[in-house]
Coordinates of C-alpha atoms in Angstrom, one line a residue:
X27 CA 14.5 26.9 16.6
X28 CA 17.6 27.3 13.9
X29 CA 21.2 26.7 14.7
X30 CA 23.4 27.5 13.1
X31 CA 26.2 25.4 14.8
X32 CA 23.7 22.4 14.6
X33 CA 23.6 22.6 11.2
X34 CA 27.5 22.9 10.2
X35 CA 27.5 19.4 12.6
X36 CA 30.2 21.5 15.0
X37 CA 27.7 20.9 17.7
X38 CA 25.1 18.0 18.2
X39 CA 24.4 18.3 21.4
X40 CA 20.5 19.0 21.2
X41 CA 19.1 15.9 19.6
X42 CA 15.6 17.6 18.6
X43 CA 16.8 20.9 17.0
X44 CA 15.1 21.7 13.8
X45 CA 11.8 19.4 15.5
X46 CA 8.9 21.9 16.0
X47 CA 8.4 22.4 19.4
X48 CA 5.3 21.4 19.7
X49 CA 5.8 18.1 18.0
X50 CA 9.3 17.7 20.4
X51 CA 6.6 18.0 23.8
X52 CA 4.1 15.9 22.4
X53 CA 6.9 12.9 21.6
X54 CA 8.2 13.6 25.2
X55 CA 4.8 13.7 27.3
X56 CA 4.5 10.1 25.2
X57 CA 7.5 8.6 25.9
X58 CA 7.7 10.0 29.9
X59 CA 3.8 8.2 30.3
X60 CA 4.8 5.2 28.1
X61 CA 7.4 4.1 30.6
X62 CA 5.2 4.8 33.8
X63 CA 2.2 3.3 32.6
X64 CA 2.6 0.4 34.4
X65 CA 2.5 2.8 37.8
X66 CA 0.1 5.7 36.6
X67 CA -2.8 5.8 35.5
X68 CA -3.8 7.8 32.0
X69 CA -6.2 10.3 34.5
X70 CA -3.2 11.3 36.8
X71 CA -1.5 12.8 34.1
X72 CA -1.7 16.6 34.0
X73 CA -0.7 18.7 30.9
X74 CA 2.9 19.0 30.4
X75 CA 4.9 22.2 31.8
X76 CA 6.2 24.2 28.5
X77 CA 9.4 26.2 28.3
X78 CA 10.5 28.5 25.8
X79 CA 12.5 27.1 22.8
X80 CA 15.2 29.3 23.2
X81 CA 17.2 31.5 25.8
X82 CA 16.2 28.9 28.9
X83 CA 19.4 27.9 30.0
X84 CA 21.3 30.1 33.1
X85 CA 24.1 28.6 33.0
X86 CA 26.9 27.8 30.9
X87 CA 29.7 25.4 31.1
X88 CA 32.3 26.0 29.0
X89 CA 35.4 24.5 28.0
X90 CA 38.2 26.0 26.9
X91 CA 40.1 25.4 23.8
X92 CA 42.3 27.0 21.3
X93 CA 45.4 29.4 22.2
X94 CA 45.7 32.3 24.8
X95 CA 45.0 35.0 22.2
X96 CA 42.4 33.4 20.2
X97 CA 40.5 31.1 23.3
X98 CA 37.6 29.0 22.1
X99 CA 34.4 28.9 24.4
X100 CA 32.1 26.0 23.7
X101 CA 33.2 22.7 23.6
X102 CA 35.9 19.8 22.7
X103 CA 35.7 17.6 20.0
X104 CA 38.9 15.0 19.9
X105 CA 40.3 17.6 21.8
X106 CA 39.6 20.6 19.8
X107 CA 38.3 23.8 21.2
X108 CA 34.5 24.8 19.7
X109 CA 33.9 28.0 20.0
X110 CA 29.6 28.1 20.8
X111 CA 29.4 31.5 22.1
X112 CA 26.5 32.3 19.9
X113 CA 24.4 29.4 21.1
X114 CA 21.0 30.1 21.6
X115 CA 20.5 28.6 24.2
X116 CA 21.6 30.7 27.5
X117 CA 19.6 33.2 28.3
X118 CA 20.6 36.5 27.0
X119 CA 22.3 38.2 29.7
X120 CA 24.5 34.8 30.5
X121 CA 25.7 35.2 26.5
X122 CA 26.4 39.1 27.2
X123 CA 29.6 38.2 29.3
X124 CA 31.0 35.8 27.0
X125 CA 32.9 38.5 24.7
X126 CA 34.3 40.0 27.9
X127 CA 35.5 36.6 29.2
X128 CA 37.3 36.2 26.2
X129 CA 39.0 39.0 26.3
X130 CA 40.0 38.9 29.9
X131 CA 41.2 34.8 29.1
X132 CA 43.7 36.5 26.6
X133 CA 44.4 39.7 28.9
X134 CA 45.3 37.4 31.9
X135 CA 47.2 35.4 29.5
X136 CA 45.5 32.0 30.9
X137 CA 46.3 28.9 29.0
X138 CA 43.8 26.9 28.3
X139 CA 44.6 23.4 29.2
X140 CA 45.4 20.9 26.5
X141 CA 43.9 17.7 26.7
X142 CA 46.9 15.7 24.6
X143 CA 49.5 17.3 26.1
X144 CA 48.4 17.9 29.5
X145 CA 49.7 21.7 29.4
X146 CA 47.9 24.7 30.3
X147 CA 46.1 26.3 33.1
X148 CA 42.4 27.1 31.8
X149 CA 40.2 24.1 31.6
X150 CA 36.4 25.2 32.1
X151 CA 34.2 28.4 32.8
X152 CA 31.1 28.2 34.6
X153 CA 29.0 30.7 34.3
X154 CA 25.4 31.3 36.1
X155 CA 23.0 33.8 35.8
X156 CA 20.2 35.2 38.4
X157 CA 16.5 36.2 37.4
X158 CA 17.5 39.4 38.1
X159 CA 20.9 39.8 35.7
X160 CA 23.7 39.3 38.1
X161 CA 26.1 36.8 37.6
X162 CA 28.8 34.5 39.3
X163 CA 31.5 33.1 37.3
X164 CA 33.5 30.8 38.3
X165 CA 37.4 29.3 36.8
X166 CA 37.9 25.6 37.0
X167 CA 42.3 25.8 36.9
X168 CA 44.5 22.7 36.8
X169 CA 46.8 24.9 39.6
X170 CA 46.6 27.5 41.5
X171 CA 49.5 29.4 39.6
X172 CA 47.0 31.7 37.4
X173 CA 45.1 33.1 40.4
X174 CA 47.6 35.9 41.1
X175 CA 47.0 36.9 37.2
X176 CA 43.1 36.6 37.3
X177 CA 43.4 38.4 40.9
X178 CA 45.2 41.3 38.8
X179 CA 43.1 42.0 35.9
X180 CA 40.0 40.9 37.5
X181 CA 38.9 44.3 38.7
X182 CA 39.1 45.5 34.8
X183 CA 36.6 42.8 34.2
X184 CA 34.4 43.8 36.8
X185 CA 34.4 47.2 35.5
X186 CA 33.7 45.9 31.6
X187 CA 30.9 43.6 32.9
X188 CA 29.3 44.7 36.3
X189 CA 26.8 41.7 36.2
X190 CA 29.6 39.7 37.5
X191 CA 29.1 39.7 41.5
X192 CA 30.2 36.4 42.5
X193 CA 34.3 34.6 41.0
X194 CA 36.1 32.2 42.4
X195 CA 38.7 29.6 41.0
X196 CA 38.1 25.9 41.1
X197 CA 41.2 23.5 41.4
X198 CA 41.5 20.5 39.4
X199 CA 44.7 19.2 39.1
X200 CA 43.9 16.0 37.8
X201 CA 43.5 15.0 33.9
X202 CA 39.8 13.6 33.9
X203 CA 36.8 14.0 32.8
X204 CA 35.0 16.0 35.6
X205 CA 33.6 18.9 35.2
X206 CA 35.3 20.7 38.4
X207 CA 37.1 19.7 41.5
X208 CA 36.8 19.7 45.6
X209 CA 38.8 23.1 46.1
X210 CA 37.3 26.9 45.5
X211 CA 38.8 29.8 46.5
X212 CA 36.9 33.0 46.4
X213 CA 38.5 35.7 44.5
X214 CA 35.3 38.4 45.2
X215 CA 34.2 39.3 48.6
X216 CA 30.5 38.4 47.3
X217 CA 30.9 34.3 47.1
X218 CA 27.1 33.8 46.5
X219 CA 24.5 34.1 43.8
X220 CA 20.7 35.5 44.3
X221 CA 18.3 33.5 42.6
X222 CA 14.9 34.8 43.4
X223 CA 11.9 32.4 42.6
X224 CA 8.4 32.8 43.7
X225 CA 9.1 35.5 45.8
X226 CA 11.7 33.3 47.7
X227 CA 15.5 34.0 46.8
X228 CA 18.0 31.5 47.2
X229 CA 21.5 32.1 48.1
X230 CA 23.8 29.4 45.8
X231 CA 27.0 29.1 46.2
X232 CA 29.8 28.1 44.1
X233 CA 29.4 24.2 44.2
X234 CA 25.6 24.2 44.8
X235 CA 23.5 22.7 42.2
X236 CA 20.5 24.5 40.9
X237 CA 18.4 23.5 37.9
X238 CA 19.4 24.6 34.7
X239 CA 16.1 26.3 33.2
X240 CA 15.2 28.7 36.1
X241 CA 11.4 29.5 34.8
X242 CA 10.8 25.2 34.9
X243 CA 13.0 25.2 38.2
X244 CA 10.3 27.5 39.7
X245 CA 7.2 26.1 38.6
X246 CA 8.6 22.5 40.1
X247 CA 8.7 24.5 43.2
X248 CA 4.9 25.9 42.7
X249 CA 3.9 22.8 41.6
X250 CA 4.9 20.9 45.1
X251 CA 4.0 23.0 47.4
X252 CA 0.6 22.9 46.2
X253 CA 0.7 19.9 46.4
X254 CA 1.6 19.8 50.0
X255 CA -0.4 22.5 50.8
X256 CA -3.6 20.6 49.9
X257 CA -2.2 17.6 52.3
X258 CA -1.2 19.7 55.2
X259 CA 1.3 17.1 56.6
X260 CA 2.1 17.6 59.9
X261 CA 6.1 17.7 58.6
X262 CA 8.1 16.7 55.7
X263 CA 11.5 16.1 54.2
X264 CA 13.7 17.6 51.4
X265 CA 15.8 14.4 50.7
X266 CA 18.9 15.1 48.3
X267 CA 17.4 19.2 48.8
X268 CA 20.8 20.5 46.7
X269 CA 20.3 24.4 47.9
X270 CA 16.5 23.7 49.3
X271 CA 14.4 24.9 46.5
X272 CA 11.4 22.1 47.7
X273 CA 12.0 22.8 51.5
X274 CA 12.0 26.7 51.3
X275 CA 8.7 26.5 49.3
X276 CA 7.6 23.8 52.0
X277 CA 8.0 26.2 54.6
X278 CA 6.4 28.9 52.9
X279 CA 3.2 27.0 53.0
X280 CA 3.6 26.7 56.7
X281 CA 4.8 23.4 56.7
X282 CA 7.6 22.3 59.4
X283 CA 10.6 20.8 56.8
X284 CA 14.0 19.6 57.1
X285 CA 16.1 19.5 54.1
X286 CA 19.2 16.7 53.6
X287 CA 22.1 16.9 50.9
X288 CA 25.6 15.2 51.6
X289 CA 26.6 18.9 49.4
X290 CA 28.3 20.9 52.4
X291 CA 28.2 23.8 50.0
X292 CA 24.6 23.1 49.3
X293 CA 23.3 23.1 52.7
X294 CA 25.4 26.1 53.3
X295 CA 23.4 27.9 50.8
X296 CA 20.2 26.4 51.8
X297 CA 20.5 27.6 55.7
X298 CA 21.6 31.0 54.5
X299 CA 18.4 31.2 52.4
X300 CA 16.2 29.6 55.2
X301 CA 17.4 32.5 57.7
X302 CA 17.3 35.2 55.4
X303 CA 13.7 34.3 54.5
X304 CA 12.7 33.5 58.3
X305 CA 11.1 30.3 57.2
X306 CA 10.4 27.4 59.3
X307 CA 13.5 25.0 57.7
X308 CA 16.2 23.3 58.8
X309 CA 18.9 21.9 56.9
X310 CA 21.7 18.5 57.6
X311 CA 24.5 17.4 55.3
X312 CA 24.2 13.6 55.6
X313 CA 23.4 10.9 53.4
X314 CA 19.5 10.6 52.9
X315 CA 19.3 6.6 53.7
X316 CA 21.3 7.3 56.7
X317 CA 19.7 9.9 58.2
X318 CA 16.2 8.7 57.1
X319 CA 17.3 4.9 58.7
X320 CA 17.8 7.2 62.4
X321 CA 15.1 9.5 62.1
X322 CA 11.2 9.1 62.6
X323 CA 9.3 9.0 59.4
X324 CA 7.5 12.6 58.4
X325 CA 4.1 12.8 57.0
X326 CA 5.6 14.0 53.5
X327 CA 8.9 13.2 52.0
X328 CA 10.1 14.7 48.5
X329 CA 12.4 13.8 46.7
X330 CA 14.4 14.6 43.9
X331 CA 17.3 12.3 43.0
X332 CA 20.3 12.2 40.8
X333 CA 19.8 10.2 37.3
X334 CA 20.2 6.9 39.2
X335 CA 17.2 7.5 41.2
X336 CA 16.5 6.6 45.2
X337 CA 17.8 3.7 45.0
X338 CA 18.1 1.7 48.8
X339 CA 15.9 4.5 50.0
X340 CA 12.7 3.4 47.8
X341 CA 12.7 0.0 50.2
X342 CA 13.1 2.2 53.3
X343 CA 10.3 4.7 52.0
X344 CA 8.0 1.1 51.5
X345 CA 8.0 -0.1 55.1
X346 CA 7.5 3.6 56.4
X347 CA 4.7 5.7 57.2
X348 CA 5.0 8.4 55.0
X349 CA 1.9 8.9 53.6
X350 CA 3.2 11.0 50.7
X351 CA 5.7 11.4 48.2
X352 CA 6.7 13.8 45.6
X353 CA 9.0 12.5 43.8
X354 CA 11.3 15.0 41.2
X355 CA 13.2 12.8 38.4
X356 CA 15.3 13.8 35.5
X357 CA 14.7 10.0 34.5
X358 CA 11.5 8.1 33.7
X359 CA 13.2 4.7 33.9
X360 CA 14.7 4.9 37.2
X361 CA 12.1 6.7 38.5
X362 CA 10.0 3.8 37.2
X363 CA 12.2 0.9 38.5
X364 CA 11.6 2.6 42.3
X365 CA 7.9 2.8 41.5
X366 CA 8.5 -1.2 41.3
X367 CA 10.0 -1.1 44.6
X368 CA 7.2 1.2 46.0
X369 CA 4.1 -1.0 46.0
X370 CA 2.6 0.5 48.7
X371 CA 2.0 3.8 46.9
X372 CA -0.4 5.2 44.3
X373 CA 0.2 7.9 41.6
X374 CA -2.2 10.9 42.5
X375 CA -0.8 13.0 39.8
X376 CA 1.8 13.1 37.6
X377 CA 3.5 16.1 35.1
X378 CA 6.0 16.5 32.9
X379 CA 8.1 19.6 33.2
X380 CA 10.1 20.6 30.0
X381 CA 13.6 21.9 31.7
X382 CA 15.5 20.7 28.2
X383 CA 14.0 21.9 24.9
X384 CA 16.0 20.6 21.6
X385 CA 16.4 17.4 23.8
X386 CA 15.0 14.3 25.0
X387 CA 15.7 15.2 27.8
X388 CA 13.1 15.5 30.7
X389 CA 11.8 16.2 34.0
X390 CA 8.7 14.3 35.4
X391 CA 7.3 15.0 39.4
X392 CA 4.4 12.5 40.6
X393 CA 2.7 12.8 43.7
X394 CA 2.4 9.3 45.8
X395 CA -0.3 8.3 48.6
X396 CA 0.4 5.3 50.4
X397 CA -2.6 2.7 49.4

């Protein structure tokens, strides 16, 4: 893949660009096995999943730079608005609306927010797209002062780009370095986003996190249920679920599962999708060490942790009797440091899954048996 952003160094974000694919899976499939090889065998490993180079990303965060009639979309640097609107990255229908939200930035006259003065309104867009084209957008504001402007002019937008279904304004009054903050406030009487995968659609809402590449998201999904399915575990549980991708396709293979996020929003979306689907899963917002420490051990457990991994809950998993894991990681070495706290379990298989092309980025999923 060519950038042209990459190479005018405006944006260096994707540390393998101009690295032929093929050459960037093999160095990745290496490095992922090289820092489990102490906990998986050569034999366990299966071919790594592929995605395509370019146009794999549904959403985009962007922050907003520049002035209210010429508004950068992209990124800061020292500060700076970059405008990356012709990144090729997102997957073409997310990029259609970018022109549009441009325009509507300047029509609304929304300022974006200046990091060295601490002045303005607009600090971030995000932007998500569905399989099937529709899109929720979504305006992270340092006050709630521009939402009777965006509430005007929004049904001109609407009309420009009708892929938009879903917009709401985030609240973030504080100067930090978060991406978005604790209050939304739908500004569409549709506040949720269909993402159909495998035949199962999932209802996210506006502070739910998916996975950023939906084709890698879905095979993940594929890839555990089979799993499962060749197990047949009596039950099982979805520990840090987000919006229930692993339970829903749990269910679907008949088996009894109950999902846990401390994400209110997240297990909001996840119920919606359970009982619009009329599958066999239930879903808590709790802390997964504390609801696993009060709850009887299932016969499967998956999990799929933030960068830091499982943390206290790898311990608790040891002195169980779960007799299998899958484990979903976005990071080899923790994911490897709770294999150290794990003795009792065996790699059965284990398989890269590319969500992050032009990166080194990865995401690994092992299957566990207890010894």
């Amino acid at each position: 893949m060519q950038c042209d952003y990459f190479d005018a160094n405006a944006c260096r974000s994707c540390s393998l660009m101009g690295t032929p694919y093929e050459e960037q899976l093999r160095r990745k499939d290496a490095a992922v096995r090289g820092v489990l090889a102490a906990h998986i065998d050569p034999q366990m490993w299966l071919a790594p999943y592929r995605n395509t180079e370019s146009g794999f990303r549904n959403k985009a965060k962007l922050a907003i730079g520049g002035t209210i009639a010429t508004p950068t979309l992209g990124i800061l640097d020292h500060g700076l608005g970059v405008d990356l609107r012709d990144c090729g990255l997102y997957e073409p229908a997310l990029a259609y609306t970018f022109a549009d939200l441009a325009t509507f930035i300047t029509t609304a006259r929304l300022a974006p927010y200046d990091l060295a003065t601490r002045r303005g309104e607009l600090k971030n867009l995000l932007v998500t797209v569905s399989p099937d084209g529709e899109v929720m957008l979504r305006f992270v504001l340092r006050s709630q002062e521009p939402i009777a402007r965006i509430r005007k002019y929004l049904p001109g937008l609407l009309a420009a780009c009708p892929a938009i279904v879903a917009v709401s304004a985030n609240i973030l009054p504080e100067h930090r370095a978060v991406l978005e903050g604790d209050r939304e406030i739908p500004l569409t009487e549709r506040e949720t986003l269909s993402m159909r995968l495998n035949d199962i659609t999932m209802h996210v809402r506006p502070q739910s996190f998916f996975q950023t590449s939906t084709d890698i998201a879905a095979a993940l999904y594929r890839q555990a249920a089979s799993w499962a399915a060749n197990h047949r575990p009596p039950d099982a549980w979805d520990l840090y679920c987000g919006v229930g991708g692993f339970a829903l396709h749990l269910a679907a293979e008949g088996i009894a599962v109950t999902g846990v996020e401390t994400s209110g929003e997240a297990i909001a979306s996840a119920s919606l999708s359970a009982a619009d689907a009329q599958l066999d899963a239930q879903f808590v917002a709790a802390d997964s060490l504390s609801f696993a420490a009060q709850h009887g051990a299932p016969g499967l457990v998956v999990v799929n942790p933030p960068r830091r991994g499982v943390g206290d809950l790898a311990a608790w998993l040891e002195h169980s009797t779960v007799s299998h894991i899958i484990y979903s990681s976005c990071n080899a070495a923790s994911l490897a440091t709770d294999l150290d706290a794990m003795p009792s379990y065996r790699a059965r298989a284990a398989r890269l899954f590319d969500m992050f092309p032009q990166t080194d980025h990865h995401e690994v999923m092992v299957l566990l048996q207890r010894r």
